[in-house]
XYZ file of C-alpha atoms in Angstrom:
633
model
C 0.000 0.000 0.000
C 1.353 3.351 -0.904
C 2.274 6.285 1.513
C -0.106 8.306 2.388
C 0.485 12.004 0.605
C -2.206 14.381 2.168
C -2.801 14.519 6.499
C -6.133 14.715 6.092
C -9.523 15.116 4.173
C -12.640 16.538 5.325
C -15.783 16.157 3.580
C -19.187 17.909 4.033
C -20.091 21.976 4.480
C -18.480 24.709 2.987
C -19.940 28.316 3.078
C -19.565 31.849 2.770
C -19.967 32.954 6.445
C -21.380 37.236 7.109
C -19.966 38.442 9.873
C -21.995 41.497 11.124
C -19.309 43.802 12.639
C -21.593 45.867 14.870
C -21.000 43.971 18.443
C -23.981 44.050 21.001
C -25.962 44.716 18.109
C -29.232 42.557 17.412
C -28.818 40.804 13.425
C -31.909 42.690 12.365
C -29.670 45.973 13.147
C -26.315 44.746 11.866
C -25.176 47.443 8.725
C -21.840 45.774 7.540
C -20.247 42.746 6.870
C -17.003 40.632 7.135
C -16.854 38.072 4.545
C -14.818 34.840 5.494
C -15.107 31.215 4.268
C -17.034 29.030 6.669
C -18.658 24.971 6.788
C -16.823 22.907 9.630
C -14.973 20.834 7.616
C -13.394 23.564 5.221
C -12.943 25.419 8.899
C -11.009 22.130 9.832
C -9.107 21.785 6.544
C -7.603 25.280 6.756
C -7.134 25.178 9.987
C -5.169 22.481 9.645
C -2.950 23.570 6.599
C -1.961 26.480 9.004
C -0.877 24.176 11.435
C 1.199 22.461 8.857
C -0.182 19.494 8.074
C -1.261 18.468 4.235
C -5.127 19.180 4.376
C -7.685 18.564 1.700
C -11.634 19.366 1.495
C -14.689 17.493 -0.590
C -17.344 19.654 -0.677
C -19.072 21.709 -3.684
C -19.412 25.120 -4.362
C -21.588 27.005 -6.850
C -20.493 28.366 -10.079
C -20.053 31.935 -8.943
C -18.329 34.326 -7.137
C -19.206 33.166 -3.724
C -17.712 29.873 -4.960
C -14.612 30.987 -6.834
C -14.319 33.190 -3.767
C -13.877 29.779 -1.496
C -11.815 27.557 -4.136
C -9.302 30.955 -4.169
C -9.062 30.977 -1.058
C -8.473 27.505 -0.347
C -5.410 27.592 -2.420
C -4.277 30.740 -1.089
C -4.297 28.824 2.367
C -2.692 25.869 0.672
C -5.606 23.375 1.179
C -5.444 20.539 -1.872
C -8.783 21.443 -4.063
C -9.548 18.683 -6.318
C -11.602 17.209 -4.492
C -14.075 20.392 -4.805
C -16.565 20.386 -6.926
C -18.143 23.463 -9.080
C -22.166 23.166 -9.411
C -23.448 24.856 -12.750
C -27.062 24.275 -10.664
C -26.590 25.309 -7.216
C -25.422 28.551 -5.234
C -23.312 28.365 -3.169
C -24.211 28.336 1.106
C -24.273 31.488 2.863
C -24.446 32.122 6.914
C -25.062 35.439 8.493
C -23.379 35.626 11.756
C -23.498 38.418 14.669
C -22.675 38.792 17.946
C -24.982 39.873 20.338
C -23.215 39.313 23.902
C -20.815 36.137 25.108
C -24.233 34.073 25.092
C -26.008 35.546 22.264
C -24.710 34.631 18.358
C -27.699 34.859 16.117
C -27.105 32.999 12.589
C -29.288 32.160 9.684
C -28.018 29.367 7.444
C -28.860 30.092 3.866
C -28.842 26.351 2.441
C -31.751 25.930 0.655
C -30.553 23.646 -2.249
C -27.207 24.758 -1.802
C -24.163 23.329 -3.517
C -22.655 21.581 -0.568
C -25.643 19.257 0.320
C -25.849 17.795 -3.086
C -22.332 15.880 -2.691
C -22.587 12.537 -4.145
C -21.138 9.486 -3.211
C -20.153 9.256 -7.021
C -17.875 12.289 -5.945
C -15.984 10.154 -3.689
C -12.721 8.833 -5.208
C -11.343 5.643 -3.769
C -7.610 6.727 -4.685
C -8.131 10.336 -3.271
C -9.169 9.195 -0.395
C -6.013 6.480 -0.118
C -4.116 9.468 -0.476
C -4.876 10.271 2.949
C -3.945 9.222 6.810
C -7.183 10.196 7.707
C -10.698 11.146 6.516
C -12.712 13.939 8.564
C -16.707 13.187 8.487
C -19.566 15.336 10.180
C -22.348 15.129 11.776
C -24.294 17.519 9.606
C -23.907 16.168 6.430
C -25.323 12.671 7.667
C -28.857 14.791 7.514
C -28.787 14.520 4.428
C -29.535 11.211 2.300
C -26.798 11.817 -0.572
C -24.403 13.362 1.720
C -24.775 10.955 4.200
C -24.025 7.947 1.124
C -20.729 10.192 0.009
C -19.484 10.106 3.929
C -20.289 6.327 4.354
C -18.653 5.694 1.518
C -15.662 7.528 2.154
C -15.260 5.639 5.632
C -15.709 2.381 4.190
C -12.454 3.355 1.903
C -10.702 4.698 4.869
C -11.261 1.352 6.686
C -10.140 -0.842 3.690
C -7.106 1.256 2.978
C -6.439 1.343 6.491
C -6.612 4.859 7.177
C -8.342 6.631 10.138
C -11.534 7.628 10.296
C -12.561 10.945 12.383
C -15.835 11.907 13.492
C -16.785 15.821 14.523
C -20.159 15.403 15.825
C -20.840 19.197 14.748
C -24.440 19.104 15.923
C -26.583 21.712 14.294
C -30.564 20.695 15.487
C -31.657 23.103 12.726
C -29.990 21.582 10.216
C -31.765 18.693 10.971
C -35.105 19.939 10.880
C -35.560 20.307 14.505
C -35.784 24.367 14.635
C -37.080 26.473 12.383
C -34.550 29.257 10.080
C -34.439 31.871 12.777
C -32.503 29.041 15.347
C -29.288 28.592 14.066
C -27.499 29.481 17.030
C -29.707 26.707 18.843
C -27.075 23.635 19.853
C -28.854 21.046 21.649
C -31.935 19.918 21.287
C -32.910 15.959 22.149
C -33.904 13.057 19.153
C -33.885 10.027 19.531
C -34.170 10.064 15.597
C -30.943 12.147 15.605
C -28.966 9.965 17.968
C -29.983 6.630 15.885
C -28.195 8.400 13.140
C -25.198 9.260 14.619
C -24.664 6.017 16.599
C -24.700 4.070 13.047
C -21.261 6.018 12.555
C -19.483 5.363 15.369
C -18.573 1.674 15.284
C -16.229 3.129 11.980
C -14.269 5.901 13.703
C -11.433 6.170 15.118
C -11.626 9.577 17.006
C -15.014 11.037 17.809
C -14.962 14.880 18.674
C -18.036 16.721 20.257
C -19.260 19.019 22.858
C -21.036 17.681 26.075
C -24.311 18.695 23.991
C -22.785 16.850 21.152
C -21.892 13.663 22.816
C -25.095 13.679 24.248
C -27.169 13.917 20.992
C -24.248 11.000 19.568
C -24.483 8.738 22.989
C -28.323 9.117 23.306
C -28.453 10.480 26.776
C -28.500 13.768 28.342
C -25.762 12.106 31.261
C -22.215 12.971 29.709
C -20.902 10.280 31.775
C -23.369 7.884 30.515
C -23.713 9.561 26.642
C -19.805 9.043 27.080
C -20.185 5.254 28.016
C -22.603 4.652 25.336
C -20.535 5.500 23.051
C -18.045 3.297 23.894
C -20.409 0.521 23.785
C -20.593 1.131 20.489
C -17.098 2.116 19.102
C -13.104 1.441 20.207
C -12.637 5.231 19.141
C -10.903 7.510 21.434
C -13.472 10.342 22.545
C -13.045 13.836 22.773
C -15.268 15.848 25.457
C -14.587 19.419 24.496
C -15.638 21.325 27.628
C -15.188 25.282 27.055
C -13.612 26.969 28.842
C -13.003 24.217 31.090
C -10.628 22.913 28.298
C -11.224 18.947 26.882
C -10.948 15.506 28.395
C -10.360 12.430 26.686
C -10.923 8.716 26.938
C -8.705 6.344 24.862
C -10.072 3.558 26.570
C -12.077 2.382 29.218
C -14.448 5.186 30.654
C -13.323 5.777 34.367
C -16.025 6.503 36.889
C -15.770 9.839 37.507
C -15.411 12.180 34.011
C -12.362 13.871 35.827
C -10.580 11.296 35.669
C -9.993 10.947 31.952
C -7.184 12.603 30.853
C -7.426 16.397 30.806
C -6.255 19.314 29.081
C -7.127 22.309 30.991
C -8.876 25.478 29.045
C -6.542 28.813 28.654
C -8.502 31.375 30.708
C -9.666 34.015 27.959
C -12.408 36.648 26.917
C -15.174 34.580 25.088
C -16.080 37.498 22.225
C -17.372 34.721 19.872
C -17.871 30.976 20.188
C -18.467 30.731 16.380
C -15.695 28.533 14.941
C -13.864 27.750 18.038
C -14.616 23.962 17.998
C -13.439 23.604 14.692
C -10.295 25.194 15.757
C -10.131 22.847 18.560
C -10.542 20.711 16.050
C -7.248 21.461 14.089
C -5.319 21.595 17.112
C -5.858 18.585 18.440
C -5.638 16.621 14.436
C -1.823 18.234 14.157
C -0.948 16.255 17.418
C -3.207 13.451 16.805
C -2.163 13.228 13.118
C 1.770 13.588 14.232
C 1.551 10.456 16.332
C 1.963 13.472 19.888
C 0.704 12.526 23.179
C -2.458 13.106 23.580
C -1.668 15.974 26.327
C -0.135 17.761 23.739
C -3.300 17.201 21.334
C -5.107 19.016 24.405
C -2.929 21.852 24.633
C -2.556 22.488 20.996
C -6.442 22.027 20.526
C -7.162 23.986 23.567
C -5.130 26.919 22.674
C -6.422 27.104 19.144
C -10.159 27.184 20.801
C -8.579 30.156 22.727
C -7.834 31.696 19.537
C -10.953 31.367 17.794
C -13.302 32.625 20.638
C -11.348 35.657 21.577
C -11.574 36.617 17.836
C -14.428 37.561 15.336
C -14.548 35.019 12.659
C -14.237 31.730 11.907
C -11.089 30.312 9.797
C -9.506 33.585 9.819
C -8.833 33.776 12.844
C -7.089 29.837 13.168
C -3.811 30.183 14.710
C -0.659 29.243 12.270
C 1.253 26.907 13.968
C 4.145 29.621 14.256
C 1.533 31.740 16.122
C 0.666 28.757 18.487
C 3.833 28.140 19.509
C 4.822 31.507 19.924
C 1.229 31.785 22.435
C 2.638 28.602 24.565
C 6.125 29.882 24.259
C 4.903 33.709 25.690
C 1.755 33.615 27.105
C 0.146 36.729 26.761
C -1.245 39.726 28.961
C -4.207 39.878 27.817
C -7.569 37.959 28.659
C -8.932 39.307 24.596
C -6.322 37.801 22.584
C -7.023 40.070 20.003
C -5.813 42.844 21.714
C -1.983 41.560 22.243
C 0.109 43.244 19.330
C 2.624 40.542 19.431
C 0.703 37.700 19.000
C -1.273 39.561 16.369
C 1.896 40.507 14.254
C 2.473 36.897 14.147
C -1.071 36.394 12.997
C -0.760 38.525 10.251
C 2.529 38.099 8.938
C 1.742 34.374 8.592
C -1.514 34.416 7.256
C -0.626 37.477 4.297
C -1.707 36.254 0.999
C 1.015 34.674 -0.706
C 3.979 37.084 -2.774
C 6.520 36.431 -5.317
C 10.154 36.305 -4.002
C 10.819 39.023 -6.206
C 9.042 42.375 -6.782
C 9.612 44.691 -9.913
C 7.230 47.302 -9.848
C 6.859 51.040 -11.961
C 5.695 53.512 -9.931
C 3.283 56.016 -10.971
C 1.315 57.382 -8.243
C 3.246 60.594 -8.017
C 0.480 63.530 -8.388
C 2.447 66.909 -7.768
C 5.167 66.130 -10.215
C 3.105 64.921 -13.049
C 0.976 67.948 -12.091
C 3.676 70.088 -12.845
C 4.461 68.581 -16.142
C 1.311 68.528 -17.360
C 0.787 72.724 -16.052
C 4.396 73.283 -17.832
C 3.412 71.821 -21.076
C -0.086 74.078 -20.903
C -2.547 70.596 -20.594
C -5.411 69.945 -18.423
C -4.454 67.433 -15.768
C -7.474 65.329 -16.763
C -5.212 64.390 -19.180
C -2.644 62.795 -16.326
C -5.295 59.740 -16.133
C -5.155 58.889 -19.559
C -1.217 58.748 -19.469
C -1.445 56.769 -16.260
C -3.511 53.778 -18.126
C -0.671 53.979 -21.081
C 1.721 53.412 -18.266
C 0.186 50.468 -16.882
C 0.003 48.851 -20.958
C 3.766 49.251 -20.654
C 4.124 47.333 -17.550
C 1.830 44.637 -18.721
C 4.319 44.483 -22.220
C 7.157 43.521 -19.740
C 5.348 41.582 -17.364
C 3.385 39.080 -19.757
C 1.166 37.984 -16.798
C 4.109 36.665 -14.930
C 4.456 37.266 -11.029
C 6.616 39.386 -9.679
C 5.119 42.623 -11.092
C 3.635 45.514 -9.874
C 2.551 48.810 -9.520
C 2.193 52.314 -7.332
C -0.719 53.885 -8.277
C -2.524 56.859 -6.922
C -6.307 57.263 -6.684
C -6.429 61.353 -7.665
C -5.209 61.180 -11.015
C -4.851 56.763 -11.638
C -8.407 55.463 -11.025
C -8.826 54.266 -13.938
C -5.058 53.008 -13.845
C -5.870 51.045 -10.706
C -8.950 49.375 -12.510
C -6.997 48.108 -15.380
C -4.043 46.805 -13.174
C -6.331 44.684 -11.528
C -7.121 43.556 -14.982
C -3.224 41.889 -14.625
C -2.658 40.742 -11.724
C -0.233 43.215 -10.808
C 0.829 43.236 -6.869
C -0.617 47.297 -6.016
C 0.398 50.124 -3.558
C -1.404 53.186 -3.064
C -0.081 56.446 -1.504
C -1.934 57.807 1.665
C 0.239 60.777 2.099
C 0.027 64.502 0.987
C 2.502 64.782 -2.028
C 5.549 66.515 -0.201
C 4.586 67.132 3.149
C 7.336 67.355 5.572
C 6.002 67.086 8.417
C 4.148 64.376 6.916
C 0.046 64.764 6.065
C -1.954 62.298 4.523
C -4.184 63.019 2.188
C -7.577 62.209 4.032
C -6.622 64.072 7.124
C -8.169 67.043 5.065
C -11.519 65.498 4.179
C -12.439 62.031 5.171
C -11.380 59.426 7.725
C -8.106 57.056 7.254
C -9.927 53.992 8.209
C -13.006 54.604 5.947
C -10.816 55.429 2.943
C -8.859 52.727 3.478
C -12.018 50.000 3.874
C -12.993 51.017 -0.014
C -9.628 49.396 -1.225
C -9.511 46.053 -3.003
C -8.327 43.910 0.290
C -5.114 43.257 -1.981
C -4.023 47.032 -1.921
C -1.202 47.913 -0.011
C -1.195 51.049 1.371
C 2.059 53.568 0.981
C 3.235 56.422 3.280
C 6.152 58.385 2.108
C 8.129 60.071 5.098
C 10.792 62.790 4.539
C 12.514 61.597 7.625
C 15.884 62.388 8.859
C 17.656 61.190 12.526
C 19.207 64.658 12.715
C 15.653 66.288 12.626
C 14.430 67.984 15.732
C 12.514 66.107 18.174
C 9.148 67.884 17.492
C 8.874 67.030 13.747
C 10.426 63.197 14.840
C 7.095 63.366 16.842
C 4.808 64.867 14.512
C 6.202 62.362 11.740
C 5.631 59.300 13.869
C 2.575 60.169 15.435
C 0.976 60.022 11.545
C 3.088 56.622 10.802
C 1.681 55.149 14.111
C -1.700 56.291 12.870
C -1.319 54.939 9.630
C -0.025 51.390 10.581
C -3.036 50.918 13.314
C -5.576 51.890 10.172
C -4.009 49.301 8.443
C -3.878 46.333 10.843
C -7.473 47.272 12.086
C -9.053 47.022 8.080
C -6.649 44.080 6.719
C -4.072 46.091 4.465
C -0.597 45.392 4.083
C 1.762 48.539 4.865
C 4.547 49.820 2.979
C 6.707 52.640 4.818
C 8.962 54.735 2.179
C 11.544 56.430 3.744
C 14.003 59.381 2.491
C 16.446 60.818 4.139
C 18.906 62.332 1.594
C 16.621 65.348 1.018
C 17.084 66.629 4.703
C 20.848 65.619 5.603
C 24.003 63.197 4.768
C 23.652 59.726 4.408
C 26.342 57.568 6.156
C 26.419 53.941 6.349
C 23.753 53.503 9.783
C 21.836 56.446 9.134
C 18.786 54.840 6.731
C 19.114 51.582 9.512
C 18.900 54.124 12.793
C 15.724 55.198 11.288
C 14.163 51.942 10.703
C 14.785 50.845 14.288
C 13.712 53.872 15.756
C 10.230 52.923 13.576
C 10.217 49.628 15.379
C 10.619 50.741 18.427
C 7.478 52.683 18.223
C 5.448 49.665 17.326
C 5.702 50.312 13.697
C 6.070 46.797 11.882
C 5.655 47.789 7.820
C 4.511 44.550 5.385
C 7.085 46.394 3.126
C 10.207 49.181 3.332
C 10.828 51.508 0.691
C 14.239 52.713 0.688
C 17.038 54.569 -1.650
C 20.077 52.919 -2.943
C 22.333 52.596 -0.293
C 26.219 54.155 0.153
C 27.801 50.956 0.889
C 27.691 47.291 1.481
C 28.483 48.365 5.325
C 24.824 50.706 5.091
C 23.052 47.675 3.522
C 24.165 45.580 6.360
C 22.592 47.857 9.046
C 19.253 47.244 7.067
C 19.507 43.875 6.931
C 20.190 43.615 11.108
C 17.998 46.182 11.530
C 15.155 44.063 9.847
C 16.390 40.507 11.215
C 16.348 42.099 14.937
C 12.998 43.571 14.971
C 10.811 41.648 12.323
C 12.325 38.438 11.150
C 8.325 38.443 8.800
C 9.103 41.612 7.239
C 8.352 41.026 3.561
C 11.562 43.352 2.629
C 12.945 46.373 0.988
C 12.174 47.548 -3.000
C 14.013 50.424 -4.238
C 13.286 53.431 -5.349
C 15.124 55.901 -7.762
C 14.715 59.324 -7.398
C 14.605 60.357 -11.267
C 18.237 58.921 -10.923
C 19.886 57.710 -14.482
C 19.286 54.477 -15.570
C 22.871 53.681 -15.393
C 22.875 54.376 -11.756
C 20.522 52.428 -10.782
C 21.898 49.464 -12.145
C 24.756 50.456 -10.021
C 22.585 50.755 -7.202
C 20.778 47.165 -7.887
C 24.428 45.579 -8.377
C 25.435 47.177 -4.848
C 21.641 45.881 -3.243
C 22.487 42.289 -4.083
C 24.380 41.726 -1.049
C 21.498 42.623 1.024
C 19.374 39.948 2.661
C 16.228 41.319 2.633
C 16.188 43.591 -0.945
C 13.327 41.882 -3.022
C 12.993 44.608 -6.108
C 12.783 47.424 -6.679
C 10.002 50.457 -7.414
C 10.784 53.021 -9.807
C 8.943 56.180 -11.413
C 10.647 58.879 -13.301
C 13.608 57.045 -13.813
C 11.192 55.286 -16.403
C 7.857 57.398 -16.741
C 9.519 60.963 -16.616
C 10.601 61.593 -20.051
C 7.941 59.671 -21.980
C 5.378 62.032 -19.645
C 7.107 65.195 -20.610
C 6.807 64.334 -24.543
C 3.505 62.948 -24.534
C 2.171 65.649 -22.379
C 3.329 68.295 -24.915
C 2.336 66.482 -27.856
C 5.679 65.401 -29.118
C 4.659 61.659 -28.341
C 1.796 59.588 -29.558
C 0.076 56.655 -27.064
C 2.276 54.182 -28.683
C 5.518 55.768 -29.034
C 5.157 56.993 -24.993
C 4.218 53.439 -23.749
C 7.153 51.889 -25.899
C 9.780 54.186 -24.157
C 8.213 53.378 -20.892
C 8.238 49.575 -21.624
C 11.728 49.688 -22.624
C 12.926 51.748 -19.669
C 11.195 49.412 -17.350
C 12.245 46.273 -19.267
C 15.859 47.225 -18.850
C 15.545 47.788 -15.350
C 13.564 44.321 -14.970
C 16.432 43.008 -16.797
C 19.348 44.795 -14.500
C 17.481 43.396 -11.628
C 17.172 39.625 -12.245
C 20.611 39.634 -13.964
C 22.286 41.179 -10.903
């Protein structure tokens, strides 16, 4: 028999969950949403490829966005897909989620003929499911007949290939036609219809996971002790009593008199903000020990911290810890009762659960606005025109690029809407700038007329935001303080709405540059909290100077993505000095340039001397030779 390839694979619910983001509101009152993928087992799957084991799902999803939305996902999170099936017929499921109070989490489950619950047991491959060391079943998708023939079917191929067989009881009464639309939060309620069910299962498992309220809907009795016994009457499985906050016991064999005496893993004493999604955390926790041949105290731990996780947090599989973010909780602890109020652990969080991004970055940068302003007021143009020049600068990157990875683009909103549209059109990586062109002490551009956090929520969730500081170490103290007041500002914004931060930094304009003087800055960022996704930096004097960046980077944020370049309207020539100096630096992954490529093709096409053609060839060659200097370096 061959080696199993894949950890795991769960079969059964996947959705599009609706968070309402209004806390202590009721649902009828919720006004905005956070969209996340949802369905136990897809919970479980990418819970589990964060914890680092090789997860797959079997579900469907429907032939739209809300489906393409959860297959994209999936394999952004590094979940194995083919076993997920597109519906022409179906939508796909939806659940909309609040939070009303630590007791109170109204949710409607959208499922009417919905993709998941038509799985087929013709959709159940006998060599995909060989492929695994385990199979995941739940107890949802035995409510319904063809779901329930898929699952059977894939345990009867777990048990002839000899692989495990795992059952989350995942009790939902409504689901089973035992409460009407408006009682999905309900999670008991007793049938003897439901328990006859469940209890045809559990001879075939090898690990059964539930609540108390679970076990007692699986072991028929509303006793734990006893639903616990009947259970194993039925099945050699070890059983999993999760228990709140009271963490989990378990029974791998005989069931002891007393319930305490099975062997515990005690609960990590947090804020509950929302129980949504925390068992199938638990879940994942436990399956990376379990599946990893730990002892089962450390399955408790792991599964018990990952519960932590999920309840002191808003969503559902968002918020599952990687496993670098576990062991950094059990490594650290952390001050704080709500979880998602301790910065460290949250850095972590985000850093390791960023979408994924090319080693290398080669981006044109175009989202200067007083400059090109200039230009186009020099050559005697309306600046309406600046938008139509921006959208023949992003044709030239897309020349160069040829929908590879790697490429990208700083665009501005003022003058490169239309810009930003069609670079979404290629796939390009995207920053945009929040600051006032110029300012020194910095400004950002909203602080005249909006809010930072509202202007950044209308991004695509895959713009970065960019904030330019004219920042020197020999400035006074005051402007140091003004200046990092606004980049504090900025980088909360960011972390609060999900957008990755780029920090540009130049100090040349405001005093020498020595071989610590770009690093000195950079740490003095960090030591104000100030973690940037990205750093934006000049060309630096020396190998010595790129060295300091480097440490400075490795000390404070070993997840920093790294430094891109920038060029300053510099020669092409010295820049590919500057990129042949930047290769002994760790942490240099491209490069972002602007006039260096844009500035002369503007000027000419701006004043007529240049058709569309003739400017977006110069700018494509320009940026092709730089793309070339950079991977030849």
């Amino acid at each position: 028999m061959p080696e199993p390839v894949l950890d795991l694979i769960s079969i059964g619910r996947s959705s599009v969950d609706l968070y309402g983001q209004q806390i202590g509101g009721r649902l009828e009152d919720m006004a905005s949403f956070s969209k996340a993928v949802g369905g136990c087992p897809t919970n479980i799957a990418i819970g589990t490829a964060r914890l680092g084991l090789k997860s797959a799902v079997i579900t469907r999803v429907g032939d739209e966005q809300m489906g393409r939305f959860i297959l994209e996902q999936l394999q952004r999170e590094g979940v194995e897909t083919r076993g997920v099936v597109v519906d022409p017929k179906r939508l796909t499921s939806l659940v909309i989620l609040g939070v009303r109070d630590e007791k109170t989490f109204p949710l409607i489950f959208y499922r009417t003929d919905c993709a998941d619950a038509a799985l087929d047991e013709s959709e159940i491959d006998e060599a995909f499911i060989a492929s695994a060391k385990a199979v995941v079943v739940t107890g949802t998708h035995f409510a319904i007949p063809n779901a329930a023939k898929a699952q059977r079917k894939a345990i009867a191929l777990a048990r002839k290939h000899g692989r495990k067989v795992v059952f989350d009881v995942d009790y939902r009464p409504n689901l089973w036609g035992l409460a009407g639309h408006g009682a999905g939060e309900e999670r008991y309620i007793r049938s003897d219809s439901v328990t006859q069910h469940l209890q045809a299962i559990l001879p075939e498992c090898d690990l059964i996971v539930g609540t108390e309220e679970e076990l007692h809907a699986a072991g028929g009795s509303e006793d734990t002790l006893a639903a616990i016994r009947n259970i194993r009457a039925l099945s050699q499985a070890t059983i999993v009593c999760k228990r709140g906050p009271m963490g989990c016991v378990v029974f791998p064999g005989a069931i002891p008199a007393s319930i305490e005496d099975g062997i515990k893993g005690p609960g990590f004493p947090v804020e509950v903000y929302n129980v949504l999604g925390a068992g199938d955390a638990f879940m994942s926790g436990f399956l990376r020990g379990y599946l990893s041949d730990e002892p089962i105290e450390t399955c408790c731990t792991w599964a018990n911290a990952c519960g932590a996780f999920a309840v002191s947090r808003l969503l559902c599989s968002p918020e599952s810890p990687t496993f670098a973010e576990l062991q950094f909780f059990l490594k650290h602890g952390s001050p704080h009762r709500a979880l998602r109020h301790d910065v460290a652990i949250n850095h972590v969080h985000w850093a390791t659960t960023r979408r994924p991004q090319a080693a290398t970055l080669m981006a044109l940068a175009i989202d200067h606005r007083s400059q090109i302003e200039a230009m186009a007021d020099e050559a005697g143009v309306p600046r309406e025109r600046i938008a139509v020049f921006k959208r023949l600068a992003v044709d030239a990157a897309a020349r160069i690029a040829k929908g590879a990875e790697g490429f990208g683009m700083l665009l501005d909103g003022s003058h490169g809407r239309e810009a930003l549209f069609r670079a979404g059109d290629h796939g390009f990586w995207v920053a945009r700038p929040l600051e006032l062109p110029g300012s020194r002490p910095l400004r950002l551009e909203t602080d005249a007329d909006g809010s930072l956090g509202a202007a950044l929520n209308e991004w695509p969730v895959d713009h970065v935001a960019k904030v330019l500081a004219f920042y020197h170490p020999d400035d006074d103290a005051a402007l140091k303080a003004e200046q990092e007041a606004t980049l504090k500002r900025v980088a909360l914004a960011c972390r609060q709405v999900g957008r990755e931060l780029l920090v540009e930094i130049i100090c040349s304009k405001n005093g020498p540059v020595g071989d610590d003087t770009v690093a000195s800055v950079m740490r003095r960022l960090y030591d104000i909290g100030i973690k940037p996704d990205w750093w934006k930096l000049e060309g630096q004097p020396s190998a010595a100077a790129w060295a300091a960046v480097d440490a400075a980077i490795a000390e404070n944020d070993p997840y920093c993505r790294g430094v891109v370049l920038l060029g300053l309207d510099a020669p092409l020539p010295e820049l590919e000095a500057a990129f042949r100096l930047a290769q002994t630096a760790r942490t240099v992954k491209g490069f972002a340039v602007g006039r260096s490529i844009f500035g002369e093709a503007a000027r000419g096409w701006l004043a007529g001397k240049l058709d569309d053609e003739a400017a977006t060839a110069m700018m494509a060659e320009r940026f092709g030779r730089l793309v070339d200097a950079w991977q030849g370096r």
